[in-house]
Each structure stands twice: as structure tokens, then as C-alpha cells.
């Protein structure tokens, strides 16, 4: 799949041609540089590696510097591999937001915002105890029973319980591209994408 | 936030509305679609607040309709907001005049701003 690395800029809403208010996310997508072309002969599979956003040379270590030198480019901050990149690319090529078209559909991957230690209502959407009366006084958001009695007399592995929430890789499928602005490498998609402002995203079509 | 501005430039409303603020009395010409027909409805009242920024900015207008207070929230950049006329510019000290909701009768009046001749 062809794709790009990007950065979440923020959300806004725009008015469609029919006058509807459409919520949308602004993503700075690319330009990305092809930093490595993987082949079956050498790597066992075919893929290309893209790099996004420059970093200072002093912040790159020597192996990194050598890697980027091969592609005759500057050190990059974020890298990602794409398998079956439908476009012909060579080492050092630049891929930009014009990869996507208006009204196309894209999938966006990112790391969701960390929520800390959360209970099961927020974490898994449990309904909690739906009644505040009838003897319930301190268990409105409790998970309820986590295992039966003497049979099975244990709690099954993978039982959904409270814990660290968010900060996980999330992929959102089929977001509509509202507009691309090639002059400033911007991609506007309908709906929301995972992560905070300024977090890195992978956009695939 | 610089890049956000680039996006907002692209999707700005074609309508140029005059500057107004809370306390002003305005008439909003709002386009309404009924089936295939379109008509324009006027809503005249006092602006309670302007809220949000950029394309997403909205404003609240309050009027008294046969003794009942009616409030409508309009998106400033909506293509349905055809025109905004300023009927009076009010002299208020606040950016959001929610206290105005509680006022009735004689006290529910806003002093008009008087501009001195230069």
C-alpha cells in the first residue's frame, strides 16, 4: 500500500458544498524521502522505507548518518516501511501529499492519547451499575463479577479489568480526504485521527 | 498553529460580514431550504456572545417572541448566513452578556453606543 508519514496539526470544521458543517482533521503529510528500498534478494521481502521530518546532524548517530548518506539525504526523525508501494520509487526519491487525491479514502495509524490508569467503564465501555439506589452506594462504576464460584474457581486470563488506558497504536479505517493543499503539504480528512496534536501518523490509501 | 490558518484561508466564507459584538442588535438573514425551494428568514435580536475562532466561530442571538425568549446560535461562516445587518450597536462592558437573559421589561434595554463626530 502506498502511504506517507505525517503529523497531526489539529482539528477544525469546514462547510461542505451543501452547507453542512463537516468536522475534519488537518494533517501535515510528507514530503517523505525514500531512505531504503528492500528487495527479495537482500532482505527477503519487498518494501520501501520512508523518512519524514529533518533532524539535526548532531542528533543522529553514526550508523544513522551512514544510512541517510546512502540515500543522499539529511537525517530524518521518523521512519516507516511500506509493503507493496504501488508507485515506482528509487532511493532518494521524494514522495509528497499529491500521492492522495481529493475524495479518496485513507487509513490513518497513530498512537492514541494516554489516559493513565482507568476503570472498566472508560477503558472497555462497561455500563457500570445502572442504578444509584436499591442498595448500591459505592459501586456505580464497578465491573461486577469477574469469575463464578467453585466452578471455575479462578479468574480467566484476559479478563477485562482496570488499568493503563490509551497510548496504544490505533488504526482508523476509511477516512475521506476532503482536500489536499500541496503548497503546504497539507491533507484534510473528515473525522478524527488518533493521538495528540504534533504526534506522528502513518497515512495509507 | 500557522498551518491551521492556511486551511482556514482556503475554506473562508464568501460572505463578508460587518464587525459586531455582544450587545449589538442585529438582523440575520438566514437561508432556509424547504424541499427544493429556498427562502430567506430574518432573525432580529441582541447578540449575547461570539464564541470560537476561525471557521468554527459562532454567535448567539436572543430575541423575545410573543413573550418567550428565543435564542439561536449561528455559525458565522455558514453559507446559509446570507447577510448580517447591524441595527444598533450597544454599549456593554462584557464580551458575553448572559445576565441579559434574566432582565425583563424596562431593565432589558441596552444603551446605544454614541459615536462622537470627529
Coordinates of N, CA and C in Angstrom, one line a residue, chain A residues 4-81:
Chain A
X4 N 2.2 7.6 3.4 CA 3.1 8.7 3.8 C 3.2 8.7 5.3
X5 N 4.2 9.4 5.8 CA 4.3 9.7 7.2 C 3.8 11.1 7.4
X6 N 3.1 11.4 8.4 CA 2.6 12.8 8.7 C 2.6 13.1 10.1
X7 N 2.0 14.3 10.4 CA 2.0 14.9 11.7 C 0.6 15.5 11.9
X8 N 0.0 15.2 13.0 CA -1.3 15.8 13.3 C -1.2 17.3 13.6
X9 N -1.9 18.1 12.9 CA -1.8 19.6 13.2 C -3.0 20.0 14.1
X10 N -4.1 19.5 13.9 CA -5.3 19.9 14.7 C -6.6 19.6 14.0
X11 N -7.7 20.0 14.7 CA -9.0 19.8 14.1 C -9.7 21.1 13.9
X12 N -10.6 21.1 12.9 CA -11.4 22.3 12.7 C -12.7 21.7 12.0
X13 N -13.5 22.7 11.6 CA -14.7 22.2 10.9 C -14.8 23.1 9.7
X14 N -15.3 22.5 8.6 CA -15.5 23.3 7.4 C -16.9 23.1 6.8
X15 N -17.3 24.0 5.9 CA -18.6 23.8 5.4 C -18.5 23.2 4.0
X16 N -19.3 22.1 3.8 CA -19.3 21.4 2.5 C -20.1 22.3 1.5
X17 N -20.1 21.7 0.3 CA -20.8 22.5 -0.8 C -22.3 22.6 -0.5
X18 N -22.9 21.6 0.2 CA -24.3 21.7 0.6 C -24.5 22.5 1.8
X19 N -23.5 23.0 2.4 CA -23.6 23.9 3.5 C -23.6 23.2 4.8
X20 N -23.2 21.9 4.8 CA -23.1 21.1 6.0 C -21.8 21.4 6.7
X21 N -21.9 21.3 8.0 CA -20.7 21.6 8.8 C -20.0 20.2 9.0
X22 N -18.8 20.1 8.4 CA -18.0 18.8 8.5 C -16.9 18.9 9.4
X23 N -16.8 18.0 10.4 CA -15.6 18.0 11.3 C -14.4 17.4 10.6
X24 N -13.3 18.0 10.7 CA -12.1 17.4 9.9 C -10.8 17.6 10.7
X25 N -9.9 16.8 10.3 CA -8.5 16.9 10.9 C -7.5 17.4 9.9
X26 N -6.6 18.2 10.3 CA -5.6 18.7 9.4 C -4.3 18.0 9.7
X27 N -3.7 17.4 8.6 CA -2.5 16.6 8.8 C -1.5 17.2 7.9
X28 N -0.3 17.3 8.4 CA 0.9 17.7 7.6 C 1.5 16.4 7.1
X29 N 1.3 16.1 5.8 CA 1.7 14.8 5.3 C 2.9 15.0 4.3
X30 N 4.0 14.4 4.7 CA 5.2 14.5 3.8 C 5.8 15.9 3.8
X31 N 6.7 16.2 3.0 CA 7.3 15.3 2.0 C 8.2 14.2 2.6
X32 N 8.1 13.0 2.1 CA 8.9 11.9 2.6 C 10.0 11.5 1.6
X33 N 11.1 11.1 2.1 CA 12.2 10.6 1.3 C 12.3 9.1 1.3
X34 N 12.5 8.5 0.2 CA 12.8 7.1 0.2 C 14.2 6.8 0.7
X35 N 14.3 6.2 1.9 CA 15.6 6.1 2.5 C 16.2 4.7 2.3
X36 N 15.3 3.7 1.9 CA 15.9 2.4 1.7 C 14.8 1.7 0.8
X37 N 15.4 0.9 -0.2 CA 14.5 0.0 -1.0 C 14.9 -1.4 -0.6
X38 N 13.9 -2.1 -0.1 CA 14.2 -3.5 0.3 C 13.8 -4.4 -0.8
X39 N 14.6 -5.4 -1.1 CA 14.3 -6.4 -2.2 C 14.3 -7.8 -1.6
X40 N 13.7 -8.7 -2.4 CA 13.7 -10.1 -2.0 C 15.1 -10.7 -1.9
X41 N 15.9 -10.3 -2.8 CA 17.3 -10.9 -2.8 C 18.0 -10.6 -1.5
X42 N 18.0 -9.3 -1.1 CA 18.8 -8.9 0.1 C 18.0 -9.1 1.4
X43 N 16.7 -8.7 1.4 CA 16.0 -8.6 2.7 C 15.0 -9.7 2.8
X44 N 14.7 -10.4 1.7 CA 13.7 -11.5 1.8 C 12.3 -11.0 1.5
X45 N 12.1 -9.7 1.4 CA 10.7 -9.2 1.1 C 10.9 -7.9 0.4
X46 N 9.8 -7.4 -0.3 CA 9.9 -6.1 -0.9 C 9.2 -5.1 -0.1
X47 N 9.9 -4.0 0.0 CA 9.3 -2.8 0.8 C 10.1 -1.6 0.5
X48 N 9.5 -0.5 0.8 CA 10.3 0.7 0.8 C 10.3 1.4 2.2
X49 N 11.3 2.1 2.5 CA 11.4 2.8 3.8 C 11.3 4.3 3.5
X50 N 10.4 5.0 4.2 CA 10.3 6.4 4.0 C 10.8 7.1 5.3
X51 N 11.3 8.3 5.1 CA 11.8 9.1 6.2 C 11.0 10.5 6.2
X52 N 10.7 11.0 7.4 CA 9.9 12.2 7.4 C 10.5 13.2 8.5
X53 N 10.6 14.4 8.2 CA 11.0 15.5 9.0 C 12.5 15.4 9.4
X54 N 13.2 16.5 9.1 CA 14.6 16.6 9.3 C 14.9 16.6 10.8
X55 N 16.1 16.1 11.1 CA 16.6 16.4 12.4 C 18.1 16.8 12.3
X56 N 18.6 17.4 13.3 CA 20.0 17.9 13.2 C 21.0 16.8 13.1
X57 N 22.0 17.0 12.4 CA 23.0 16.0 12.2 C 23.7 15.6 13.5
X58 N 23.8 16.5 14.5 CA 24.4 16.2 15.7 C 23.5 15.2 16.6
X59 N 22.2 15.2 16.2 CA 21.3 14.3 17.0 C 21.2 12.9 16.4
X60 N 22.0 12.7 15.3 CA 21.9 11.4 14.6 C 23.2 10.7 15.0
X61 N 23.1 9.3 15.2 CA 24.4 8.6 15.5 C 25.0 8.2 14.2
X62 N 26.2 7.6 14.3 CA 27.0 7.3 13.1 C 26.3 6.3 12.1
X63 N 25.7 5.2 12.7 CA 25.0 4.3 11.8 C 23.9 5.0 11.0
X64 N 23.2 5.8 11.7 CA 22.1 6.6 11.1 C 22.6 7.5 10.0
X65 N 23.7 8.2 10.3 CA 24.3 9.1 9.3 C 24.6 8.4 8.0
X66 N 25.2 7.2 8.2 CA 25.6 6.4 7.0 C 24.4 5.9 6.2
X67 N 23.3 5.6 7.0 CA 22.1 5.1 6.3 C 21.5 6.2 5.5
X68 N 21.5 7.4 6.0 CA 20.9 8.5 5.2 C 21.8 9.0 4.1
X69 N 23.1 8.8 4.3 CA 24.0 9.2 3.3 C 23.9 8.4 2.0
X70 N 23.5 7.1 2.2 CA 23.3 6.2 1.1 C 22.2 6.8 0.2
X71 N 21.2 7.3 0.9 CA 20.0 7.9 0.1 C 20.3 9.3 -0.3
X72 N 21.5 9.8 0.0 CA 21.9 11.2 -0.2 C 20.9 12.2 0.3
X73 N 20.5 12.1 1.6 CA 19.6 13.0 2.2 C 20.0 13.3 3.6
X74 N 19.3 14.2 4.3 CA 19.6 14.6 5.6 C 19.0 13.6 6.6
X75 N 19.5 13.6 7.9 CA 18.9 12.7 8.8 C 17.4 13.0 9.1
X76 N 16.6 11.9 9.2 CA 15.2 12.1 9.4 C 14.8 11.6 10.8
X77 N 13.7 12.2 11.2 CA 13.2 12.0 12.6 C 12.4 10.7 12.7
X78 N 11.5 10.5 11.7 CA 10.6 9.4 11.8 C 10.6 8.6 10.5
X79 N 10.7 7.2 10.7 CA 10.8 6.3 9.5 C 9.6 5.3 9.6
X80 N 9.2 4.9 8.4 CA 8.2 3.8 8.3 C 8.4 3.0 7.0
X81 N 8.0 1.7 7.1 CA 8.2 0.9 6.0 C 6.8 0.7 5.3

